[in-house]
Short mmCIF file of C-alpha atoms and ligand atoms in Angstrom, two decimals:
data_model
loop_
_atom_site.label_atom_id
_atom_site.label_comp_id
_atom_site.label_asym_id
_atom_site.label_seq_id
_atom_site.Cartn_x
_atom_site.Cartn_y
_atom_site.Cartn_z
CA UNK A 16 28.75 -64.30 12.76
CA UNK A 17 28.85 -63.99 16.55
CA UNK A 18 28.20 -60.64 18.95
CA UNK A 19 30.24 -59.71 21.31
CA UNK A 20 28.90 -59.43 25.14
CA UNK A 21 32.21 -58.27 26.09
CA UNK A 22 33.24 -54.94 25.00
CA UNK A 23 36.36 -54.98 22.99
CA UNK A 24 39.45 -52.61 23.54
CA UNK A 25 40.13 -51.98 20.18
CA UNK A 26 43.67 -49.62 19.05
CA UNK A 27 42.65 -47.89 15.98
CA UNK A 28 45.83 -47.93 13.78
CA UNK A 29 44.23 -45.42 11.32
CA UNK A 30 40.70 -44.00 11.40
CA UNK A 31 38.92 -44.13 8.27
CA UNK A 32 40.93 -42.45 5.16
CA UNK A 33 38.75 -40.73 3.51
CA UNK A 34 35.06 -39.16 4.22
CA UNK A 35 32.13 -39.80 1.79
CA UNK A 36 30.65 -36.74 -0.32
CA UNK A 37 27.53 -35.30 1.19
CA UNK A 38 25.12 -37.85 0.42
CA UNK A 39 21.64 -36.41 -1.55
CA UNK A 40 19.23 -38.84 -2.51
CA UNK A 41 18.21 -35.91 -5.05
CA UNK A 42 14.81 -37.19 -5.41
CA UNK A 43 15.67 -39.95 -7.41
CA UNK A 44 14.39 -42.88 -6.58
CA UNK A 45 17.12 -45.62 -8.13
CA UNK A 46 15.79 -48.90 -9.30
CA UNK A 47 15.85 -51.94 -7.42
CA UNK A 48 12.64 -55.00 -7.58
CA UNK A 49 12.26 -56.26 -4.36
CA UNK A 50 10.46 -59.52 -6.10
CA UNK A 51 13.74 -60.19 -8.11
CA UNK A 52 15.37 -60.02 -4.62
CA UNK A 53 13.02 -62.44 -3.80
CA UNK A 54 13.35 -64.98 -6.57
CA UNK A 55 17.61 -64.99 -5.72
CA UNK A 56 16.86 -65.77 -2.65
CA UNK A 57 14.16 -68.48 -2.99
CA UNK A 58 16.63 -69.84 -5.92
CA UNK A 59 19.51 -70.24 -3.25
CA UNK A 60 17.42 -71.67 -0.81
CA UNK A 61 15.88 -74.58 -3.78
CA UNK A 62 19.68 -75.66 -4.23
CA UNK A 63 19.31 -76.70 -0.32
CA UNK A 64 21.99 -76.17 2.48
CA UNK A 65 25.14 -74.28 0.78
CA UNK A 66 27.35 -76.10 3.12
CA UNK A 67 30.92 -75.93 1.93
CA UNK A 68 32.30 -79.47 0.32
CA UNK A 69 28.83 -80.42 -0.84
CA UNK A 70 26.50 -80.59 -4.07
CA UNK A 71 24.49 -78.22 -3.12
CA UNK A 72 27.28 -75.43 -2.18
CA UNK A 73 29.33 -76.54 -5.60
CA UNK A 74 25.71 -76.08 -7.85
CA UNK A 75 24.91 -72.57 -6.25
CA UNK A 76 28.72 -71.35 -6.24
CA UNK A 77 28.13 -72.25 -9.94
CA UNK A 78 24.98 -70.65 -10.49
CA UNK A 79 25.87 -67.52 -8.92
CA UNK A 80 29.02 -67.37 -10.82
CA UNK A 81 26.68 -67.67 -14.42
CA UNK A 82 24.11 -65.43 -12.70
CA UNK A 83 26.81 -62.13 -12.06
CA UNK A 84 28.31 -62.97 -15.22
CA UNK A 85 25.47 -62.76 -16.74
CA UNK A 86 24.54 -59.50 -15.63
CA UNK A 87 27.69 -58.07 -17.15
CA UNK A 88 30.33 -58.62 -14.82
CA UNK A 89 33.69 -60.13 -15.06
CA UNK A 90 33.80 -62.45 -13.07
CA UNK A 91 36.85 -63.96 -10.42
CA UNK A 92 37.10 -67.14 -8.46
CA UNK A 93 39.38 -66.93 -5.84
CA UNK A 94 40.19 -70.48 -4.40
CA UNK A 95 42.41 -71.09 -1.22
CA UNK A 96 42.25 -72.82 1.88
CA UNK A 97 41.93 -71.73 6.03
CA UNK A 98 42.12 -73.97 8.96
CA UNK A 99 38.77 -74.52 10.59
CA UNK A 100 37.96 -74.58 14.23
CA UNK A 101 39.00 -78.50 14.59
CA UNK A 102 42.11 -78.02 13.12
CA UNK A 103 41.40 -79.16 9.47
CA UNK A 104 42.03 -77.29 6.15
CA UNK A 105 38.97 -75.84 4.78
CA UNK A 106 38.69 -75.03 1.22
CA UNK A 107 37.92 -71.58 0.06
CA UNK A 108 35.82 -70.78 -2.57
CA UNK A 109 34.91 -66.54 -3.21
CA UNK A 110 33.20 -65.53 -6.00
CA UNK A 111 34.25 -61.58 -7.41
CA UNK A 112 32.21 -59.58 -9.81
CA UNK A 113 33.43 -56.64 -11.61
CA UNK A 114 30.93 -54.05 -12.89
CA UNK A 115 32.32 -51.29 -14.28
CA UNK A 116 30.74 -47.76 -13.95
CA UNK A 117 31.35 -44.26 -15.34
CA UNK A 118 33.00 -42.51 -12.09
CA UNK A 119 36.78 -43.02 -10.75
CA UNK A 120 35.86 -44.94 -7.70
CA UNK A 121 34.77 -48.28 -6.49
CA UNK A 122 32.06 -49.58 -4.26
CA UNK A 123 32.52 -53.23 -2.28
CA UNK A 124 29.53 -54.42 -1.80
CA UNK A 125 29.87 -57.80 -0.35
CA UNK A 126 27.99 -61.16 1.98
CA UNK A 127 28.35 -64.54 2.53
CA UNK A 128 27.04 -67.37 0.44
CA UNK A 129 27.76 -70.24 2.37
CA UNK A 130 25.27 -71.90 5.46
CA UNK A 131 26.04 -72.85 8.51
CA UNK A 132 26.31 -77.24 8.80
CA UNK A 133 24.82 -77.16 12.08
CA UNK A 134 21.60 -75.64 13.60
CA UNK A 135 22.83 -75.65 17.27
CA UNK A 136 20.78 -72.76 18.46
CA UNK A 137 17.58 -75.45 17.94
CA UNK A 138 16.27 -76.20 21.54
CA UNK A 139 16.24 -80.04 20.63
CA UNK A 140 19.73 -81.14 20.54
CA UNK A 141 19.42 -84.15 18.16
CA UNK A 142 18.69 -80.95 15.54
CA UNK A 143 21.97 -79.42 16.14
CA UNK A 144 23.71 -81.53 13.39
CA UNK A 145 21.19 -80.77 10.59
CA UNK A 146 22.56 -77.77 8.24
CA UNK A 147 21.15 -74.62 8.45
CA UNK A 148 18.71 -73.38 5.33
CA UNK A 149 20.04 -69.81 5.30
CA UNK A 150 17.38 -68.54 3.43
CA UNK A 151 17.97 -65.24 6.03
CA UNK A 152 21.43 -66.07 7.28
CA UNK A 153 23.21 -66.24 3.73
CA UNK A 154 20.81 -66.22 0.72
CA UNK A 155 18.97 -62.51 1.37
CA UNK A 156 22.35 -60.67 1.15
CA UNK A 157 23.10 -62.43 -1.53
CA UNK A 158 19.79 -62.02 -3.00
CA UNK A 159 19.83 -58.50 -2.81
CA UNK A 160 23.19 -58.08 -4.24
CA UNK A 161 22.33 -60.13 -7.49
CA UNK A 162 19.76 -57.19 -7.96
CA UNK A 163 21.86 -54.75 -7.82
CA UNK A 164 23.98 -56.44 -10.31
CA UNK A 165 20.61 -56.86 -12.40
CA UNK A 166 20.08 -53.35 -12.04
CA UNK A 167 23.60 -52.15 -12.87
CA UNK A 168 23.75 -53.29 -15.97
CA UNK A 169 21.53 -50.85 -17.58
CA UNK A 170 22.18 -48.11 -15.14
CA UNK A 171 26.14 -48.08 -15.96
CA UNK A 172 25.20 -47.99 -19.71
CA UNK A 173 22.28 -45.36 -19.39
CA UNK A 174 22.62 -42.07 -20.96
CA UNK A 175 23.45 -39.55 -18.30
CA UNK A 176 24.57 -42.36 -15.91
CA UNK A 177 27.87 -40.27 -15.30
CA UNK A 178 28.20 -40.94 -11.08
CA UNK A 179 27.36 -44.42 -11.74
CA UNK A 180 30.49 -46.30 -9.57
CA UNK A 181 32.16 -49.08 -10.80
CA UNK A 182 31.14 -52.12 -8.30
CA UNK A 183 32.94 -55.11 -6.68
CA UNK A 184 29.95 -57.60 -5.58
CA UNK A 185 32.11 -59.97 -3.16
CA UNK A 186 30.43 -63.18 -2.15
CA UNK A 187 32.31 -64.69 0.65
CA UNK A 188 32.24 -68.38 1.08
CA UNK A 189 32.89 -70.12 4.95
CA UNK A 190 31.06 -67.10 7.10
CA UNK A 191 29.13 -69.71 8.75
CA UNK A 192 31.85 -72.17 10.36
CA UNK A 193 32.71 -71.13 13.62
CA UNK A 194 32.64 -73.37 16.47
CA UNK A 195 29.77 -75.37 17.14
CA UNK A 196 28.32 -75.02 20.73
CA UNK A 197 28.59 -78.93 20.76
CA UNK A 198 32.37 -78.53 20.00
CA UNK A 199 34.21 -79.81 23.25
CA UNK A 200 37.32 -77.63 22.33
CA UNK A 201 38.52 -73.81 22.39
CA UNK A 202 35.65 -71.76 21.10
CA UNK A 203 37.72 -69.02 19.20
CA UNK A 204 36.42 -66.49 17.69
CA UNK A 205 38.39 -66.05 14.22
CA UNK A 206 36.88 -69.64 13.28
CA UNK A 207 34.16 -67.72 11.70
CA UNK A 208 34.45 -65.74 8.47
CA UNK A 209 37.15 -67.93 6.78
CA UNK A 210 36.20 -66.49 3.48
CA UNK A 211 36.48 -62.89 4.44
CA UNK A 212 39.63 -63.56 6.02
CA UNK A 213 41.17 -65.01 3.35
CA UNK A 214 40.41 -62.48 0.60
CA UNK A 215 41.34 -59.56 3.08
CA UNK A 216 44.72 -61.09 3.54
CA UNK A 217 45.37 -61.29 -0.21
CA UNK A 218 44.12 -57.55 -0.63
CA UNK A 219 46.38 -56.48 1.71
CA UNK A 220 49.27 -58.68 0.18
CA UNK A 221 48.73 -57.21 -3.05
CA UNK A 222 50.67 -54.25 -4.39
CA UNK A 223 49.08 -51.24 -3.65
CA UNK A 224 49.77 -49.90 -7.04
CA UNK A 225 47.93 -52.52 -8.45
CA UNK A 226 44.83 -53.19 -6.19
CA UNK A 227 41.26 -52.07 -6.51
CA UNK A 228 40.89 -48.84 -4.86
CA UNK A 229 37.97 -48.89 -2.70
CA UNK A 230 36.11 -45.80 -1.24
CA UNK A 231 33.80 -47.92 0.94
CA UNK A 232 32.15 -51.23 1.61
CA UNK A 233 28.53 -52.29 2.24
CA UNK A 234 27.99 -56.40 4.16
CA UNK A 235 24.01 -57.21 3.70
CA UNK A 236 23.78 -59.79 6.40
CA UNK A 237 20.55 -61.34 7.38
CA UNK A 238 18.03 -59.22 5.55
CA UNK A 239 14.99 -60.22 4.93
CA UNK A 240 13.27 -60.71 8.05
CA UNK A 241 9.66 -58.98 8.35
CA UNK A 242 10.73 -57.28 11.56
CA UNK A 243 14.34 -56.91 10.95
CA UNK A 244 16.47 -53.93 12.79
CA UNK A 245 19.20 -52.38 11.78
CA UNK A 246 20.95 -50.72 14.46
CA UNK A 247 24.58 -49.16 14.15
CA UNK A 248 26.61 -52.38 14.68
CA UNK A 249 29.87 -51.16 16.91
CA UNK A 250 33.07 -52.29 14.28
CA UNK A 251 30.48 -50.47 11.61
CA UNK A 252 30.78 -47.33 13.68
CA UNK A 253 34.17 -47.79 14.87
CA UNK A 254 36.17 -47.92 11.10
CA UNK A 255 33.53 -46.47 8.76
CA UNK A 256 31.86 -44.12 11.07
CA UNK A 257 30.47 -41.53 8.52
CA UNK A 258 28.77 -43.95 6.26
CA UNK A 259 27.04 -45.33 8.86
CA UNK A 260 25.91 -41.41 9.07
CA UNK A 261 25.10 -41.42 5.93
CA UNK A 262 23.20 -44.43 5.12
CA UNK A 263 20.66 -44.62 8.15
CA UNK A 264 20.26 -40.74 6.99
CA UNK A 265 19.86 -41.68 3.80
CA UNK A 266 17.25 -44.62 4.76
CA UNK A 267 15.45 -42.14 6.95
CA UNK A 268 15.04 -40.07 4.40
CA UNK A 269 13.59 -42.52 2.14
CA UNK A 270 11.12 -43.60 4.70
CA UNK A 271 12.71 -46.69 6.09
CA UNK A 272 13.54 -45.18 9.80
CA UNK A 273 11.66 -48.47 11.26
CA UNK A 274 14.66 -50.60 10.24
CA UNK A 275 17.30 -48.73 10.01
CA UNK A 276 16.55 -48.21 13.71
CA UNK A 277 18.80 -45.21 15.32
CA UNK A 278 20.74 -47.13 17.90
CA UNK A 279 23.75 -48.50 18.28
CA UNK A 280 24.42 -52.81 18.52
CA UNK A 281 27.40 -54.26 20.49
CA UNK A 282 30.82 -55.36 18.33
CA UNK A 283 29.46 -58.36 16.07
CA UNK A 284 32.31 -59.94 14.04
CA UNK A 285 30.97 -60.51 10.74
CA UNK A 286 32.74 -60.67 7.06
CA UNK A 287 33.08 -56.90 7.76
CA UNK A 288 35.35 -57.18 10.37
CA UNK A 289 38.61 -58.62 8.41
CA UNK A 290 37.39 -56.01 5.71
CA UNK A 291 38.32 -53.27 8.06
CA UNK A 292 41.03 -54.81 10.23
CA UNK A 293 42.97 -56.52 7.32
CA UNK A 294 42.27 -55.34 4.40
CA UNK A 295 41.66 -51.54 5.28
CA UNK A 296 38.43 -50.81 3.73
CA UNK A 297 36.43 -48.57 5.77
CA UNK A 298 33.40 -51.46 5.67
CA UNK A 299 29.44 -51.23 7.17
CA UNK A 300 27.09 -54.43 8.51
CA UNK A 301 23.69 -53.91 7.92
CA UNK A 302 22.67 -56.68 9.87
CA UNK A 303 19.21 -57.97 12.02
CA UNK A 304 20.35 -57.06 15.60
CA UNK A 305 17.98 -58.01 18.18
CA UNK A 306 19.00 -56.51 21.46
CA UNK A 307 16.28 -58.40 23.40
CA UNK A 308 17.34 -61.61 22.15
CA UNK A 309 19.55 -63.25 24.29
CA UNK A 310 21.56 -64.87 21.37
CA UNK A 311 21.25 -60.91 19.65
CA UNK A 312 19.77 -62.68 16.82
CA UNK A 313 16.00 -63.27 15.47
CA UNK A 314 14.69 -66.48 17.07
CA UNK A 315 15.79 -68.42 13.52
CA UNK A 316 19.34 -67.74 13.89
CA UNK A 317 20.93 -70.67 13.38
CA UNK A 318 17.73 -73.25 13.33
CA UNK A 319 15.82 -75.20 10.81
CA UNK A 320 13.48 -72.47 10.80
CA UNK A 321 15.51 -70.05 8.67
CA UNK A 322 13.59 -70.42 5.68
CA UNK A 323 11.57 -68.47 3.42
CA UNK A 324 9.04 -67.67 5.39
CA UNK A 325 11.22 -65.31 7.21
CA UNK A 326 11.83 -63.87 4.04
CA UNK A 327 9.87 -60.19 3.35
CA UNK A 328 9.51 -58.33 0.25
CA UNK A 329 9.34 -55.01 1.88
CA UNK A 330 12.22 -55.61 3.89
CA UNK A 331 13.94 -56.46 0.73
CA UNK A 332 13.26 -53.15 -0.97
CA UNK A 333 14.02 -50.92 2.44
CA UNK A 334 17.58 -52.58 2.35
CA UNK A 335 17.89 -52.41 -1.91
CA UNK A 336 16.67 -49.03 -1.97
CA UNK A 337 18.97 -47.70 0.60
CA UNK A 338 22.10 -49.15 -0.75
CA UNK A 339 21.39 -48.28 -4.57
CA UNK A 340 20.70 -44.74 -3.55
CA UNK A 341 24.01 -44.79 -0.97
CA UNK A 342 25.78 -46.62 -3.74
CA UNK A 343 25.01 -43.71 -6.37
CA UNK A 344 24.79 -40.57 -4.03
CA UNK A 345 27.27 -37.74 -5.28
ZN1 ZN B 429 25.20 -67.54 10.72
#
């Protein structure tokens, strides 16, 4: 993904259809193992750089597939193919979980599972053309997600379970290609989030009769950092205004104020811009902001040093926590 410095005019066709239910975490506190997280993520990371069209991205897309299936969902590949920033087809490869819950609506809760070939925010500029780990940028979303699929399992079946949602877990592949700083041509900024671009367009090419209806969508985009911030990212704000409300209200109340920080980040177009733009799905980023930064990102963005040690189990949990209780608040 990439921030915007300069502030976009944006015409809002439609504002967001249809406002959330009064959130109430009720006192429940809804499961979610911030070591599982963990585990996903350090599994991801072992397969090596999930760079599209090689080993490594074809062995995790498989794993992942076996891993949500295996959790109860049924389970969608959708293959296709964009044109990259140089001009060249680029195949597609999303992965789409079904969980079904007990309550007539459905959550997307979606993030990328590809990494980014090149490191070319590294100072040294013969590291620019090694692929990024993504153990932050990539495998914690993911990560997170497969626990909530974990979770879901028994929750959907549990006695009682009645406002259990059905799910959509959406794992977009080709976030991570936009132009390279070393690229001599056009830098353009719909070069990045192929994968969310391509499954937005065949949402919205569907018949509506015969598409998921979705209340809302969560993104879980670099989340695991020990000092990660969550401010309220602009698009966020912008097309799904009052679930930003509710979930940094909801992650106040459960104590996690320190990330889910209450300010507001410049436009950042992420997965969960096509969501909202294309595909009409009011859609939130909960993504590491860092204003002072002068690329907005943690000093790991896009280096070799996005690896697990960037990775934080309490992190984990404030950003689990907060979407399993948004996920299942009446
Ligand atoms: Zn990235």
């Amino acid at each position: 993904m990439i921030y915007e410095r300069i502030f976009y005019i944006v015409i809002i066709s439609c504002l967001v259809a249809c406002q959330p239910k009064q959130s109430t975490t009720s006192g429940v506190r809804w499961p979610f193992s911030a070591d599982s997280a963990y585990s996903y993520i350090n599994k991801q990371v072992a397969f090596g750089p999930r760079v599209p069209n090689t080993a490594a991205h074809q062995d995790c897309g498989d794993w992942l597939v076996g891993e949500l299936y295996r959790h109860g969902a049924v389970v969608e590949e959708q293959h296709g193919t964009m044109i990259n920033y140089a001009g060249v087809e680029q195949p597609i490869r999303n992965i789409v979980a079904h969980f079904k819950g007990r309550s007539a609506f459905t959550i997307l809760l979606c993030a990328h599972w590809d990494c980014r070939p090149w490191s070319d925010e590294e100072d040294d500029y013969n590291n620019h053309f090694l692929p990024v780990p993504g153990a932050n940028d990539g495998a914690s979303g993911v990560g997170v997600l497969l626990e909530i699929a974990r979770q879901w399992q028994s929750l959907s079946t549990m006695e009682g379970a009645i406002g259990v949602p059905s799910i959509d877990i959406v794992c977009f592949d080709v976030e991570d290609m936009g132009t390279p700083n070393h690229y001599t041509g056009l830098q353009r900024e719909d070069t990045w989030c192929l994968g969310s671009q391509y499954w937005a367009t065949q949402y919205k090419n569907t018949p509506t009769e015969s598409r998921t209806k979705y209340q809302y969508g969560i993104l879980l985009d670099m989340v695991g950092d020990p000092s990660a911030t969550f401010p309220r990212e602009y698009f966020s704000t912008l097309y799904a205004g009052s679930y930003v409300e509710q979930i940094w209200r909801i992650a106040s109340q459960l104590g996690y104020g320190r990330y889910f920080v209450n300010q507001s980040a410049y436009p950042i177009t992420d997965d969960h811009l096509y969501v909202n733009t294309i595909a009409g799905i009011p859609c939130v980023d909960i993504i590491d902001y860092k204003p002072n930064q002068q690329t907005g990102f943690a000093e790991w963005w896009h280096t070799q040093q996005d690896d697990m040690r960037n990775i934080n189990k309490q992190t984990l949990q404030a950003v689990g926590q907060t979407v399993m209780t948004m996920i299942c608040s009446k």
